[in-house]
Coordinates of N, CA and C in Angstrom, one line a residue:
Chain O
X1412 N -85.6 -52.4 -4.4 CA -86.6 -52.9 -5.3 C -88.0 -52.7 -4.7
X1413 N -88.9 -52.1 -5.5 CA -90.2 -51.8 -5.0 C -91.0 -53.2 -4.9
X1414 N -91.6 -53.4 -3.8 CA -92.4 -54.7 -3.6 C -93.7 -54.5 -4.2
X1415 N -94.3 -55.6 -4.7 CA -95.7 -55.6 -5.2 C -96.5 -56.6 -4.5
X1416 N -97.8 -56.3 -4.5 CA -98.8 -57.1 -3.8 C -99.9 -57.4 -4.9
X1417 N -100.2 -58.7 -5.0 CA -101.2 -59.1 -6.0 C -101.9 -60.4 -5.4
X1418 N -103.1 -60.6 -5.9 CA -103.9 -61.8 -5.3 C -103.1 -63.1 -5.6
X1419 N -103.2 -64.0 -4.6 CA -102.5 -65.3 -4.7 C -103.1 -66.1 -5.9
X1420 N -104.4 -66.1 -6.0 CA -105.0 -66.9 -7.0 C -106.3 -66.3 -7.5
X1421 N -106.7 -66.7 -8.7 CA -108.0 -66.2 -9.3 C -108.5 -67.4 -10.2
X1422 N -109.8 -67.5 -10.3 CA -110.5 -68.4 -11.2 C -111.3 -67.6 -12.2
X1423 N -111.5 -68.1 -13.4 CA -112.3 -67.5 -14.4 C -112.8 -68.5 -15.3
X1424 N -114.0 -68.2 -15.9 CA -114.5 -69.1 -16.9 C -114.0 -68.7 -18.3
X1425 N -113.9 -69.6 -19.1 CA -113.5 -69.4 -20.5 C -114.3 -68.3 -21.1
X1426 N -113.7 -67.4 -21.9 CA -114.4 -66.4 -22.6 C -114.6 -65.1 -21.9
X1427 N -114.3 -65.1 -20.6 CA -114.5 -63.9 -19.8 C -113.2 -63.0 -19.8
X1428 N -113.4 -61.8 -19.5 CA -112.2 -60.9 -19.3 C -111.7 -61.0 -17.9
X1429 N -110.4 -61.1 -17.7 CA -109.8 -61.2 -16.4 C -109.0 -60.0 -16.1
X1430 N -109.2 -59.4 -15.0 CA -108.4 -58.3 -14.5 C -107.6 -58.7 -13.3
X1431 N -106.3 -58.5 -13.3 CA -105.5 -58.8 -12.2 C -104.9 -57.5 -11.7
X1432 N -105.1 -57.1 -10.5 CA -104.6 -55.8 -10.0 C -103.4 -56.1 -9.1
X1433 N -102.5 -55.2 -9.2 CA -101.2 -55.2 -8.5 C -101.0 -53.9 -7.8
X1434 N -100.6 -53.9 -6.5 CA -100.3 -52.6 -5.9 C -98.8 -52.5 -5.7
X1435 N -98.3 -51.3 -5.9 CA -96.8 -51.1 -5.8 C -96.7 -49.7 -5.2
X1436 N -97.0 -49.5 -3.9 CA -97.0 -48.2 -3.3 C -95.7 -47.4 -3.3
X1437 N -94.6 -48.2 -3.3 CA -93.3 -47.5 -3.2 C -92.6 -47.4 -4.6
X1438 N -93.4 -47.4 -5.6 CA -92.7 -47.3 -7.0 C -92.0 -46.0 -7.1
X1439 N -90.8 -46.1 -7.7 CA -90.0 -44.9 -7.9 C -90.2 -44.3 -9.3
X1440 N -89.7 -43.1 -9.5 CA -89.9 -42.4 -10.7 C -89.4 -43.1 -11.9
X1441 N -88.2 -43.8 -11.8 CA -87.6 -44.4 -12.9 C -88.1 -45.9 -13.1
X1442 N -89.1 -46.3 -12.3 CA -89.5 -47.7 -12.4 C -90.6 -47.9 -13.5
X1443 N -90.5 -49.0 -14.2 CA -91.5 -49.5 -15.1 C -92.3 -50.6 -14.4
X1444 N -93.5 -50.8 -14.9 CA -94.4 -51.9 -14.4 C -94.4 -52.9 -15.5
X1445 N -94.0 -54.1 -15.1 CA -93.8 -55.2 -16.1 C -94.6 -56.5 -15.6
X1446 N -95.2 -57.2 -16.5 CA -95.9 -58.4 -16.2 C -95.2 -59.6 -17.0
X1447 N -95.1 -60.7 -16.3 CA -94.6 -61.9 -16.9 C -95.6 -63.0 -16.6
X1448 N -95.6 -64.0 -17.5 CA -96.5 -65.1 -17.4 C -95.6 -66.4 -17.4
X1449 N -96.0 -67.3 -16.5 CA -95.3 -68.6 -16.4 C -96.2 -69.8 -16.5
X1450 N -96.0 -70.6 -17.4 CA -96.7 -71.9 -17.5 C -95.9 -73.0 -16.8
X1451 N -96.6 -74.0 -16.3 CA -95.8 -75.1 -15.7 C -94.7 -75.6 -16.5
X1452 N -93.6 -75.9 -15.9 CA -92.4 -76.5 -16.5 C -91.8 -75.6 -17.6
X1453 N -92.1 -74.3 -17.5 CA -91.5 -73.3 -18.4 C -90.9 -72.1 -17.7
X1454 N -90.0 -71.4 -18.3 CA -89.6 -70.2 -17.7 C -90.6 -69.1 -17.9
X1455 N -90.5 -68.0 -17.1 CA -91.4 -66.9 -17.3 C -91.3 -66.2 -18.7
X1456 N -92.4 -65.6 -19.1 CA -92.4 -65.0 -20.4 C -92.9 -63.6 -20.3
X1457 N -92.2 -62.6 -20.9 CA -92.7 -61.2 -20.8 C -94.0 -61.1 -21.5
X1458 N -95.0 -60.4 -20.9 CA -96.2 -60.1 -21.5 C -96.4 -58.7 -21.9
X1459 N -96.2 -57.7 -21.0 CA -96.4 -56.3 -21.3 C -95.7 -55.5 -20.3
X1460 N -95.5 -54.2 -20.7 CA -94.8 -53.3 -19.8 C -95.3 -51.9 -20.1
X1461 N -95.4 -51.1 -19.0 CA -95.9 -49.8 -19.1 C -95.3 -48.8 -18.1
X1462 N -95.4 -47.5 -18.3 CA -94.9 -46.6 -17.4 C -96.1 -45.8 -16.8
X1463 N -97.0 -45.4 -17.6 CA -98.2 -44.7 -17.1 C -99.4 -44.9 -18.2
X1464 N -100.5 -44.5 -17.8 CA -101.8 -44.6 -18.6 C -102.1 -46.0 -19.0
X1465 N -102.2 -46.2 -20.3 CA -102.6 -47.5 -20.8 C -101.7 -48.0 -22.0
X1466 N -101.4 -49.3 -21.9 CA -100.6 -49.9 -22.9 C -101.4 -51.2 -23.4
X1467 N -101.4 -51.4 -24.7 CA -102.1 -52.6 -25.2 C -101.3 -53.2 -26.2
X1468 N -101.2 -54.6 -26.2 CA -100.6 -55.3 -27.2 C -101.5 -56.5 -27.6
X1469 N -101.0 -57.4 -28.4 CA -101.8 -58.5 -28.9 C -102.2 -59.5 -27.9
X1470 N -101.6 -59.4 -26.7 CA -101.9 -60.4 -25.6 C -102.8 -59.8 -24.5
X1471 N -102.5 -58.5 -24.2 CA -103.1 -58.0 -23.0 C -103.1 -56.5 -23.0
X1472 N -103.8 -55.9 -22.0 CA -103.8 -54.5 -21.8 C -103.3 -54.2 -20.4
X1473 N -102.6 -53.1 -20.2 CA -102.1 -52.7 -18.9 C -102.6 -51.3 -18.6
X1474 N -103.3 -51.2 -17.5 CA -103.9 -49.9 -17.1 C -103.1 -49.4 -15.8
X1475 N -102.6 -48.2 -15.9 CA -101.8 -47.6 -14.8 C -102.4 -46.2 -14.5
X1476 N -102.9 -46.0 -13.2 CA -103.5 -44.7 -12.9 C -102.4 -43.7 -12.7
X1477 N -102.8 -42.4 -12.6 CA -101.8 -41.3 -12.6 C -100.8 -41.4 -11.5
X1478 N -101.3 -41.9 -10.3 CA -100.3 -42.0 -9.2 C -99.4 -43.2 -9.3
X1479 N -99.6 -44.1 -10.2 CA -98.8 -45.3 -10.5 C -98.6 -46.2 -9.3
X1480 N -99.4 -46.1 -8.3 CA -99.3 -46.9 -7.1 C -99.9 -48.3 -7.3
X1481 N -100.6 -48.5 -8.4 CA -101.2 -49.8 -8.7 C -101.2 -49.9 -10.2
X1482 N -101.5 -51.1 -10.7 CA -101.7 -51.4 -12.1 C -102.7 -52.6 -12.2
X1483 N -103.3 -52.6 -13.4 CA -104.2 -53.7 -13.7 C -103.9 -54.4 -15.0
X1484 N -103.6 -55.7 -15.0 CA -103.4 -56.4 -16.2 C -104.8 -57.0 -16.6
X1485 N -105.1 -56.7 -17.9 CA -106.4 -57.2 -18.4 C -106.2 -58.2 -19.5
X1486 N -106.8 -59.3 -19.4 CA -106.7 -60.4 -20.4 C -108.1 -60.6 -21.0
X1487 N -108.2 -60.2 -22.3 CA -109.6 -60.3 -22.9 C -109.9 -61.8 -23.2
X1488 N -111.1 -62.2 -22.9 CA -111.7 -63.5 -23.4 C -110.7 -64.6 -23.2
X1489 N -110.4 -64.9 -21.9 CA -109.4 -65.9 -21.6 C -109.9 -67.3 -22.2
X1490 N -108.8 -68.1 -22.4 CA -109.1 -69.5 -22.8 C -108.3 -70.4 -21.8
X1491 N -108.5 -71.7 -22.0 CA -107.9 -72.6 -21.1 C -106.4 -72.5 -21.1
X1492 N -105.9 -72.1 -22.2 CA -104.4 -72.0 -22.4 C -103.8 -70.8 -21.6
X1493 N -104.7 -70.0 -21.1 CA -104.2 -68.8 -20.3 C -104.0 -69.2 -18.9
X1494 N -104.3 -70.4 -18.5 CA -104.0 -70.9 -17.1 C -102.5 -70.8 -16.9
X1495 N -102.1 -70.0 -15.9 CA -100.7 -69.8 -15.7 C -100.5 -69.0 -14.4
X1496 N -99.3 -68.7 -14.0 CA -99.0 -67.8 -13.0 C -98.6 -66.5 -13.6
X1497 N -99.2 -65.4 -13.1 CA -98.9 -64.0 -13.7 C -98.2 -63.2 -12.6
X1498 N -97.0 -62.7 -13.0 CA -96.2 -61.9 -12.0 C -96.2 -60.5 -12.4
X1499 N -96.4 -59.6 -11.4 CA -96.3 -58.2 -11.5 C -95.0 -57.8 -11.0
X1500 N -94.2 -57.0 -11.7 CA -92.9 -56.6 -11.3 C -92.8 -55.1 -11.5
X1501 N -92.0 -54.5 -10.6 CA -91.6 -53.1 -10.8 C -90.1 -53.1 -11.1
X1502 N -89.7 -52.6 -12.2 CA -88.4 -52.8 -12.7 C -87.8 -51.4 -13.0
X1503 N -86.7 -51.2 -12.3 CA -85.9 -49.9 -12.6 C -85.2 -50.0 -13.9
X1504 N -85.2 -48.9 -14.6 CA -84.4 -48.8 -15.9 C -83.0 -49.0 -15.5
X1505 N -82.4 -50.0 -16.1 CA -81.0 -50.3 -15.8 C -80.8 -51.3 -14.7
X1506 N -81.9 -51.8 -14.2 CA -81.8 -52.8 -13.1 C -81.2 -54.1 -13.7
X1507 N -80.5 -54.8 -12.9 CA -79.8 -56.0 -13.4 C -80.5 -57.3 -12.9
X1508 N -81.6 -57.2 -12.2 CA -82.3 -58.4 -11.9 C -83.8 -58.0 -11.7
X1509 N -84.6 -59.1 -11.7 CA -86.1 -58.9 -11.6 C -86.5 -59.5 -10.3
X1510 N -87.4 -58.9 -9.6 CA -88.0 -59.4 -8.3 C -89.4 -59.9 -8.6
X1511 N -89.6 -61.2 -8.5 CA -90.9 -61.7 -9.0 C -92.0 -61.8 -7.9
X1512 N -91.7 -62.0 -6.7 CA -92.8 -62.3 -5.7 C -93.4 -63.6 -6.0
X1513 N -94.6 -63.9 -5.5 CA -95.2 -65.2 -5.6 C -96.2 -65.2 -6.8
X1514 N -96.6 -64.1 -7.3 CA -97.5 -64.1 -8.5 C -98.9 -64.4 -8.2
X1515 N -99.8 -64.4 -9.2 CA -101.2 -64.7 -9.2 C -101.4 -66.0 -10.0
X1516 N -101.9 -67.0 -9.4 CA -102.2 -68.2 -10.1 C -103.6 -68.1 -10.7
X1517 N -103.7 -68.0 -12.0 CA -105.0 -67.9 -12.7 C -105.3 -69.3 -13.3
X1518 N -106.5 -69.7 -12.9 CA -107.1 -70.9 -13.4 C -108.3 -70.6 -14.3
X1519 N -108.3 -71.0 -15.5 CA -109.4 -70.8 -16.4 C -110.2 -72.1 -16.5
X1520 N -111.5 -72.0 -16.2 CA -112.4 -73.1 -16.1 C -113.3 -73.3 -17.3
X1521 N -113.4 -74.5 -17.8 CA -114.2 -74.6 -19.0 C -115.7 -74.2 -18.8
Chain D
X1243 N -85.6 -67.3 -34.3 CA -84.4 -68.0 -34.0 C -84.6 -68.8 -32.7
X1244 N -83.6 -69.5 -32.3 CA -83.7 -70.4 -31.1 C -83.7 -69.5 -29.9
X1245 N -84.4 -70.0 -28.9 CA -84.5 -69.3 -27.6 C -83.4 -69.7 -26.7
X1246 N -83.5 -69.4 -25.4 CA -82.6 -69.8 -24.4 C -82.7 -71.3 -24.2
X1247 N -81.6 -72.0 -24.2 CA -81.7 -73.5 -23.9 C -80.9 -73.8 -22.6
X1248 N -81.4 -74.8 -21.9 CA -80.7 -75.2 -20.7 C -80.5 -76.7 -20.7
X1249 N -79.4 -77.1 -20.1 CA -79.2 -78.6 -20.0 C -78.5 -78.9 -18.7
X1250 N -78.7 -80.1 -18.1 CA -79.9 -80.9 -18.4 C -81.2 -80.3 -18.0
X1251 N -82.3 -80.9 -18.5 CA -83.6 -80.4 -18.0 C -83.9 -80.9 -16.6
X1252 N -83.4 -82.1 -16.3 CA -83.6 -82.7 -15.0 C -82.3 -83.2 -14.5
X1253 N -82.0 -83.0 -13.2 CA -80.8 -83.6 -12.6 C -81.1 -84.0 -11.2
X1254 N -80.7 -85.3 -10.9 CA -80.9 -85.8 -9.6 C -79.5 -86.0 -9.0
X1255 N -79.2 -85.5 -7.8 CA -77.9 -85.6 -7.2 C -78.0 -86.1 -5.8
X1256 N -77.0 -86.9 -5.4 CA -77.0 -87.3 -4.0 C -76.4 -86.1 -3.2
X1257 N -76.8 -86.0 -2.0 CA -76.3 -84.9 -1.1 C -74.7 -85.0 -1.1
X1258 N -74.1 -83.9 -1.3 CA -72.6 -83.9 -1.3 C -72.0 -83.9 -2.6
X1259 N -72.8 -84.2 -3.7 CA -72.2 -84.3 -5.0 C -72.1 -82.8 -5.6
X1260 N -71.3 -82.7 -6.6 CA -71.2 -81.4 -7.3 C -72.0 -81.5 -8.6
X1261 N -72.7 -80.4 -9.0 CA -73.4 -80.4 -10.2 C -73.0 -79.2 -11.0
X1262 N -73.2 -79.3 -12.3 CA -73.0 -78.2 -13.3 C -74.2 -78.1 -14.2
X1263 N -74.7 -76.9 -14.2 CA -75.9 -76.6 -15.1 C -75.5 -75.7 -16.2
X1264 N -76.0 -76.0 -17.4 CA -75.5 -75.2 -18.5 C -76.6 -74.3 -19.1
X1265 N -76.2 -73.2 -19.6 CA -77.2 -72.3 -20.2 C -76.6 -71.8 -21.5
X1266 N -77.4 -71.9 -22.6 CA -77.1 -71.3 -23.9 C -78.0 -70.2 -24.2
X1267 N -77.5 -68.9 -24.0 CA -78.4 -67.8 -24.2 C -78.7 -67.6 -25.7
X1268 N -79.6 -66.6 -26.0 CA -79.9 -66.2 -27.3 C -78.7 -65.6 -27.9
X1269 N -78.3 -65.9 -29.1 CA -77.1 -65.4 -29.8 C -77.1 -63.9 -29.8
X1270 N -76.1 -63.3 -29.4 CA -76.0 -61.8 -29.4 C -76.5 -61.1 -28.2
X1271 N -77.0 -61.9 -27.3 CA -77.5 -61.2 -26.0 C -76.4 -61.0 -25.1
X1272 N -76.3 -59.7 -24.7 CA -75.2 -59.3 -23.8 C -75.3 -59.7 -22.4
X1273 N -76.5 -59.7 -21.9 CA -76.7 -59.9 -20.5 C -77.3 -61.3 -20.2
X1274 N -76.8 -61.9 -19.2 CA -77.3 -63.3 -18.8 C -77.5 -63.3 -17.3
X1275 N -78.6 -64.0 -16.9 CA -79.0 -64.0 -15.5 C -79.3 -65.4 -15.1
X1276 N -79.1 -65.7 -13.9 CA -79.5 -67.0 -13.3 C -80.4 -66.7 -12.1
X1277 N -81.5 -67.5 -12.1 CA -82.5 -67.4 -11.0 C -82.7 -68.8 -10.4
X1278 N -83.2 -68.8 -9.2 CA -83.5 -70.1 -8.5 C -85.0 -70.0 -8.2
X1279 N -85.8 -71.0 -8.5 CA -87.2 -71.0 -8.2 C -87.6 -72.2 -7.4
X1280 N -88.0 -72.0 -6.2 CA -88.4 -73.1 -5.3 C -89.9 -73.4 -5.6
X1281 N -90.3 -74.5 -5.3 CA -91.7 -75.0 -5.6 C -92.7 -74.0 -5.0
X1282 N -93.6 -73.5 -5.9 CA -94.7 -72.6 -5.4 C -94.3 -71.2 -5.2
X1283 N -93.0 -70.8 -5.5 CA -92.5 -69.5 -5.4 C -92.1 -68.9 -6.7
X1284 N -91.9 -67.6 -6.7 CA -91.4 -67.0 -7.9 C -89.9 -67.1 -8.0
X1285 N -89.4 -66.9 -9.2 CA -87.9 -67.0 -9.3 C -87.2 -66.0 -8.5
X1286 N -86.1 -66.3 -7.9 CA -85.2 -65.4 -7.2 C -83.9 -65.3 -7.8
X1287 N -83.4 -64.1 -7.9 CA -82.2 -63.7 -8.6 C -81.0 -64.3 -7.9
X1288 N -80.1 -64.9 -8.7 CA -78.8 -65.4 -8.2 C -77.6 -64.5 -8.6
X1289 N -77.5 -64.3 -9.9 CA -76.3 -63.6 -10.4 C -76.5 -63.1 -11.8
X1290 N -75.7 -62.2 -12.2 CA -75.8 -61.4 -13.5 C -74.5 -61.3 -14.2
X1291 N -74.5 -61.5 -15.5 CA -73.3 -61.3 -16.3 C -73.6 -60.3 -17.4
X1292 N -72.6 -59.4 -17.7 CA -72.6 -58.6 -18.8 C -71.4 -59.0 -19.7
X1293 N -71.7 -59.7 -20.8 CA -70.7 -60.4 -21.5 C -70.0 -61.4 -20.6
X1294 N -68.7 -61.3 -20.5 CA -68.0 -62.3 -19.6 C -67.9 -61.9 -18.2
X1295 N -68.2 -60.6 -17.9 CA -68.0 -60.1 -16.6 C -69.2 -60.4 -15.7
X1296 N -68.9 -60.9 -14.5 CA -70.0 -61.2 -13.5 C -70.1 -59.9 -12.7
X1297 N -71.1 -59.1 -13.0 CA -71.3 -57.8 -12.4 C -72.1 -57.9 -11.0
X1298 N -72.8 -58.9 -10.8 CA -73.6 -59.0 -9.6 C -73.8 -60.4 -9.2
X1299 N -73.3 -60.8 -8.1 CA -73.5 -62.1 -7.6 C -74.1 -62.1 -6.2
X1300 N -74.9 -61.0 -5.9 CA -75.4 -60.8 -4.6 C -76.5 -61.8 -4.2
X1301 N -77.1 -62.5 -5.2 CA -78.1 -63.5 -4.9 C -77.6 -64.9 -4.6
X1302 N -76.4 -65.2 -4.9 CA -75.8 -66.5 -4.6 C -75.9 -66.8 -3.1
X1303 N -76.6 -67.9 -2.8 CA -76.9 -68.2 -1.4 C -75.7 -68.6 -0.5
X1304 N -74.7 -69.1 -1.1 CA -73.5 -69.5 -0.3 C -72.3 -69.6 -1.3
X1305 N -71.1 -69.8 -0.7 CA -69.9 -70.0 -1.5 C -69.9 -71.3 -2.2
X1306 N -70.9 -72.1 -2.0 CA -70.9 -73.4 -2.8 C -71.4 -73.2 -4.2
X1307 N -72.0 -72.0 -4.4 CA -72.6 -71.7 -5.7 C -71.5 -70.8 -6.5
X1308 N -71.3 -71.2 -7.7 CA -70.3 -70.5 -8.6 C -70.8 -70.5 -10.0
X1309 N -70.7 -69.3 -10.6 CA -71.2 -69.2 -12.0 C -70.1 -68.6 -12.9
X1310 N -70.0 -69.0 -14.1 CA -69.1 -68.4 -15.0 C -69.6 -68.3 -16.4
X1311 N -69.0 -67.4 -17.2 CA -69.4 -67.2 -18.6 C -68.1 -66.7 -19.3
X1312 N -67.2 -67.6 -19.4 CA -65.8 -67.3 -19.8 C -65.7 -66.6 -21.2
X1313 N -66.5 -66.9 -22.2 CA -66.4 -66.3 -23.5 C -67.6 -65.4 -23.8
X1314 N -68.4 -65.1 -22.8 CA -69.4 -64.1 -23.0 C -70.7 -64.7 -23.7
X1315 N -70.7 -66.0 -23.8 CA -71.9 -66.6 -24.4 C -72.5 -67.7 -23.4
X1316 N -72.1 -68.9 -23.6 CA -72.5 -70.0 -22.7 C -72.1 -69.7 -21.3
X1317 N -73.0 -70.1 -20.4 CA -72.8 -69.9 -18.9 C -73.0 -71.3 -18.2
X1318 N -72.2 -71.5 -17.2 CA -72.4 -72.6 -16.3 C -72.6 -72.2 -14.9
X1319 N -73.6 -72.8 -14.2 CA -73.8 -72.6 -12.8 C -73.4 -73.9 -12.1
X1320 N -72.4 -73.8 -11.2 CA -71.9 -74.9 -10.5 C -72.3 -74.9 -9.1
X1321 N -72.8 -76.0 -8.5 CA -73.1 -76.1 -7.1 C -72.3 -77.2 -6.5
X1322 N -71.5 -76.8 -5.6 CA -70.6 -77.8 -4.9 C -71.2 -78.4 -3.7
X1323 N -70.9 -79.6 -3.4 CA -71.4 -80.3 -2.2 C -72.9 -80.0 -2.0
X1324 N -73.7 -80.4 -2.9 CA -75.1 -80.1 -2.9 C -75.8 -80.5 -1.6
X1325 N -76.8 -79.7 -1.2 CA -77.6 -80.0 0.0 C -79.1 -80.1 -0.4
X1326 N -79.9 -80.7 0.4 CA -81.3 -80.8 0.1 C -82.0 -79.5 -0.2
X1327 N -81.6 -78.5 0.5 CA -82.2 -77.2 0.3 C -81.9 -76.6 -1.0
X1328 N -80.9 -77.2 -1.8 CA -80.6 -76.7 -3.1 C -81.6 -77.2 -4.1
X1329 N -82.5 -78.1 -3.8 CA -83.5 -78.6 -4.7 C -84.4 -77.5 -5.1
X1330 N -84.4 -77.3 -6.4 CA -85.2 -76.2 -7.0 C -85.1 -76.3 -8.5
X1331 N -85.8 -75.4 -9.2 CA -85.6 -75.2 -10.6 C -84.7 -74.0 -10.8
X1332 N -83.6 -74.2 -11.6 CA -82.7 -73.1 -11.9 C -82.9 -72.6 -13.3
X1333 N -83.3 -71.3 -13.3 CA -83.6 -70.7 -14.6 C -82.5 -69.8 -15.1
X1334 N -82.3 -69.8 -16.4 CA -81.4 -68.9 -17.0 C -82.2 -68.0 -17.9
X1335 N -81.7 -66.7 -18.0 CA -82.4 -65.7 -18.8 C -81.3 -64.9 -19.5
X1336 N -81.6 -64.4 -20.7 CA -80.7 -63.5 -21.4 C -81.5 -62.3 -21.9
X1337 N -80.7 -61.2 -22.1 CA -81.3 -60.0 -22.5 C -80.4 -59.3 -23.5
X1338 N -81.0 -58.7 -24.5 CA -80.2 -58.0 -25.5 C -79.5 -56.8 -25.0
X1339 N -80.1 -56.1 -24.1 CA -79.6 -54.8 -23.7 C -78.6 -54.9 -22.6
X1340 N -77.7 -54.0 -22.6 CA -76.8 -53.9 -21.4 C -77.7 -53.1 -20.3
X1341 N -77.1 -53.0 -19.2 CA -77.8 -52.2 -18.1 C -78.1 -50.8 -18.7
X1342 N -79.3 -50.4 -18.4 CA -79.8 -49.1 -18.9 C -80.3 -49.2 -20.3
X1343 N -80.5 -50.3 -20.8 CA -81.1 -50.4 -22.1 C -82.6 -50.1 -22.1
X1344 N -83.2 -50.1 -23.3 CA -84.6 -49.8 -23.4 C -85.5 -51.0 -23.1
X1345 N -86.8 -50.8 -23.2 CA -87.7 -51.9 -23.0 C -87.6 -52.5 -21.6
X1346 N -87.1 -51.7 -20.6 CA -87.1 -52.1 -19.3 C -86.4 -53.5 -19.1
X1347 N -85.4 -53.7 -19.9 CA -84.6 -54.9 -19.6 C -85.4 -56.2 -19.7
X1348 N -86.2 -56.4 -20.8 CA -87.0 -57.6 -21.0 C -86.0 -58.8 -21.0
X1349 N -86.3 -59.8 -20.3 CA -85.5 -61.0 -20.2 C -86.2 -62.2 -20.8
X1350 N -85.4 -63.0 -21.5 CA -85.9 -64.2 -22.2 C -85.4 -65.4 -21.4
X1351 N -86.4 -66.2 -20.9 CA -86.0 -67.3 -20.0 C -85.9 -68.6 -20.8
X1352 N -85.1 -69.5 -20.3 CA -85.0 -70.9 -20.7 C -86.0 -71.7 -19.9
X1353 N -86.1 -73.0 -20.2 CA -87.1 -73.8 -19.6 C -86.7 -74.2 -18.1
X1354 N -85.5 -74.0 -17.8 CA -85.0 -74.4 -16.5 C -84.4 -75.8 -16.4
X1355 N -83.7 -75.9 -15.3 CA -83.2 -77.3 -14.9 C -83.7 -77.6 -13.6
X1356 N -84.5 -78.7 -13.5 CA -85.0 -79.1 -12.2 C -84.0 -79.9 -11.4
X1357 N -83.4 -79.4 -10.3 CA -82.4 -80.2 -9.6 C -83.1 -80.7 -8.3
X1358 N -82.9 -82.0 -8.2 CA -83.4 -82.7 -7.0 C -82.2 -83.3 -6.2
X1359 N -82.1 -82.9 -5.0 CA -81.0 -83.5 -4.2 C -81.5 -84.4 -3.2
X1360 N -81.1 -85.7 -3.2 CA -81.6 -86.7 -2.3 C -80.8 -86.8 -1.1

């Protein structure tokens, strides 16, 4: 399983755009980059997934450069309810488990 | 529809007791996973079922941990002779796809069972 490195914590004011960068130098050809979000006392929740370039959904955008050794999760105009831990994962197609690491604890400040 | 549910939500056990944690996956989901999450850490994989078959139990920390899914739906994680180091949140997740499915194996998690061993 490819390991990932991401900041332990980040703070942001409400209404700002937040970018969380993750490095995954050993990503394999068949691996996808996946982000999960976890609120206190809840299980993780899938946010977004991509293979290369840019992916956007109603929650976030994911930017992946050509070499795929890093990725950036972008959360537009965060609100207090976005305070959570965000996990960057590299997942092989057909993998039967997820490796979460310690994630990035995002705190949104009023 | 209903998501993944787990019971009990909280469990306090005395050291040496046996506990059983239940997971009800999303109906129709083929794959079921158990994870252990220590305080301040990310979830760590314990075991994986495809229908009733336990295909991977490489993450179970000791032979005191046992999981089953006899009819391919509800699963139970049993911990025998609990120790203080077993204190953690136990998360269950289910996935529609079998191994090799699309969407990178998106997993849907339950709220977890917080186990405290005194």
